[in-house]
Amino acid sequence: MALSRRTLLGLAAAVPVSAALTACGGSSGPGKSNGASYWYLNGQPQEGVRSGAVKAFNKAHPDTQIKDTTFQNDAYKTKIKTAIGAGEAPTIIWGWGGGTLRAYADAGQVEDLTSWFGEHDDLKKSLFPSSFGAATVDGKIYAMPCETVQPIILYYNRKVFDQVGAKPPESWDDIMALVPKFKKKGIAPFSLGGQSRWTNMMWLEFLFDRIGGSEVFQAAIEGEKNAWSHPDAIKALTKLQELVHAGGFVKGFSSITADSNADQALLYTGRAAMMLHGAWSYGIQKADGGDFVSSGSLGFMNFPPVEGGKGDLSNTVGNPAQYLSISSKASAEEKKVAKEYFAKGVLQEEEVKQWIGNGSVPIKLGTEKLLAASDNAEFLQFTYDIASKAKVFVQSWDQALSPTAAETLLDNIVKLFQLSISPKQFATNLNEVTNA
Amino acid sequence: MSAVTGPAQRRRPRSALPWLAAPALVLFVGFAVVPLIGVFALSFTTWDGIGAIHATGLTSWRKVLTDPGLPHALWVTFLVMAVSWAVQTPLSILLGTFLAGRQRYRAVLGVVYFIPLMLSSAAIALAYKALLDPNFGLGAGLDIQALSKDWLGRPGLAFGVVIFVVSWQFIPFHSLIYQGGVQQIPQSLYEAAQLDGAGRVRQFFSITLPQLKYTIITSSTLMVVGSLTFFDLIFILTEGGPGDATRVLALDMYKRGFQASLMGPASVIAVILVLVGLGLALLLRRLGGRDAGASQLEGA
């Protein structure tokens, strides 16, 4: 009884809370309804850049104000869905694009921006072309790409490699050969925050791509029948389990969460030799790892090829950008302010500089000079090259798929890493949710 | 506990009672009955939480009832319920009996035992998660081999940890209930037993335990029904993992509803939870109520 009550309370409370929030947003300027509300994620250093951009815009446009509210990552994912479902969405919706954006678009909750981008071609051309894929649903653009590009990168600890006398892997066979070398010295070959689930997923994203090319996952996301049972998919899943079996991942990986950054700590403290992680990890290691980054001990590379694989080596996976959509329930006035912000507030010079200062690459083209002048030049140049030269930039699977399919995917990935299901079972379970 | 004070209640004037219940009733209807009806209605729909709600009859029910995840979640929920009851009850009775003594040092200890109850489940879960971290936790930090296991990464161990943390958090509460229960047992019973030559252990089994019958039922009801609500603790400790080793019904419902955007099936699980909770509460009441006249309290 008590349990059900809590759940129901949660359901019941979500609506009034979001209503109260928007109400608060609206009451700050009595009689003046010329503002737009904007929800985004908190957590430094990104929060500072986001709020800085809003402040700068508000200062430059005193009649059209953006009212911002911040949320913690996981809480936001639930809250924004509930708010949109209840018709209480903010004017500007911060998101990850892909499958979730499709759900919003299918429900008619977000504004179609195709014609607006037609009128603002210069703006569109100033951003990474690869960032628009996840903003597009059935040929129409429903979000403005913003912020930074975050490919997944293979990081390694140079000190540990020197200590063991090993060289960074140039192929999958090298990886498998490195595993026993590090294990003998009591060092985990790979760090992994496995409880967070998406961390494990990054491995499959790369293995699928390197072995079968980007077409294999593309087929799955398009709902092709039995796409997950493709021989290359099975091969990728099998290779992954071989690595787990060989003890490639740190002891206890299935109880480590990425939120606590313990996986990154394993790398910079030298307890693990390598780690597959997003580009954002660089900033965290720089902030938390003492002189690990500044002393040049952090190595980084793109994922190596797999022998006999078909995938293009320039391909990468990760988050092509972050995304801003406009709620279709907003008033004409609010929508106008939001579009004004898109055109004149997003990725302005100061914001671009701040992203670069944090060690990330904004999705604006032509920032090479700024990147080269930064203290993080080597890493930023590397990320910029990966992002701008990738033949295919595969969006993170859990963002690309519908929320329902993503949940099944993540659940099964964990079981795959625990060796509690076989590659075939994995494929069968996923075919069930993605088959059109 | 109300069962224990039964005789006293009978003498209370009845006319004032309906009024006293009004505020609670309003809250109960507003925050329990109305949402309950809402969830029941939602269980016959398909809704992703964003778009339109489509009435789809029994589709969600069929989906959930044929999903192998449901019997597994029910089984895990039952195990958590049964094992945590079996661990907590004897310990709580012993602690409660111990604390019922009038000595001062027992009162001091009672306060110390009470501490876990003052912490929120989330804080407790976060603390244990940090302590049990395989690489940076207590075992690794102090280099104690016995402690540096992959506590939350192996199904059996993770389940054990959940039971341990739950017990650590709730034993103080139930000890308190038993302490009150023991203190209400008339001293004359013990005096009579001493005259008959019964020792401490014999007194415990022949007087204390039988006299605690209704307290045990109350405490068990709270434990059993309460264990259906374990969400925050498990969510933070293991997220239902590893795999689905600790995925109880409440967690399954949250994941389906808010992570997989399947509000219909999540509502079905909510309804199942309500039914299970009600069923258990009724069953336990029945166990206690069958011979309600058999109280051995003084004067009854």
XYZ file of C-alpha atoms in Angstrom, chain A residues 97-99 101-102 105 112 114 117 124 129-145 323 395:
29
model
C 18.222 14.573 -30.125
C 17.697 11.171 -31.718
C 15.021 8.770 -30.484
C 13.360 13.955 -30.142
C 11.485 11.644 -32.509
C 8.106 15.234 -32.853
C 9.382 22.165 -36.965
C 13.095 23.298 -41.227
C 16.817 27.077 -40.964
C 23.130 26.339 -40.478
C 27.109 19.201 -40.752
C 27.307 15.913 -38.812
C 25.409 17.515 -35.937
C 22.151 17.795 -37.886
C 21.541 14.052 -38.276
C 20.240 13.588 -34.754
C 18.140 16.768 -35.044
C 16.304 15.500 -38.102
C 13.194 13.332 -38.010
C 11.746 12.130 -41.332
C 13.593 14.837 -43.243
C 12.461 17.694 -41.005
C 14.674 19.545 -38.539
C 13.170 19.711 -35.051
C 16.126 20.997 -33.045
C 19.036 23.362 -33.224
C 22.391 21.640 -32.600
C 20.120 19.999 -28.997
C 24.982 8.808 -32.447
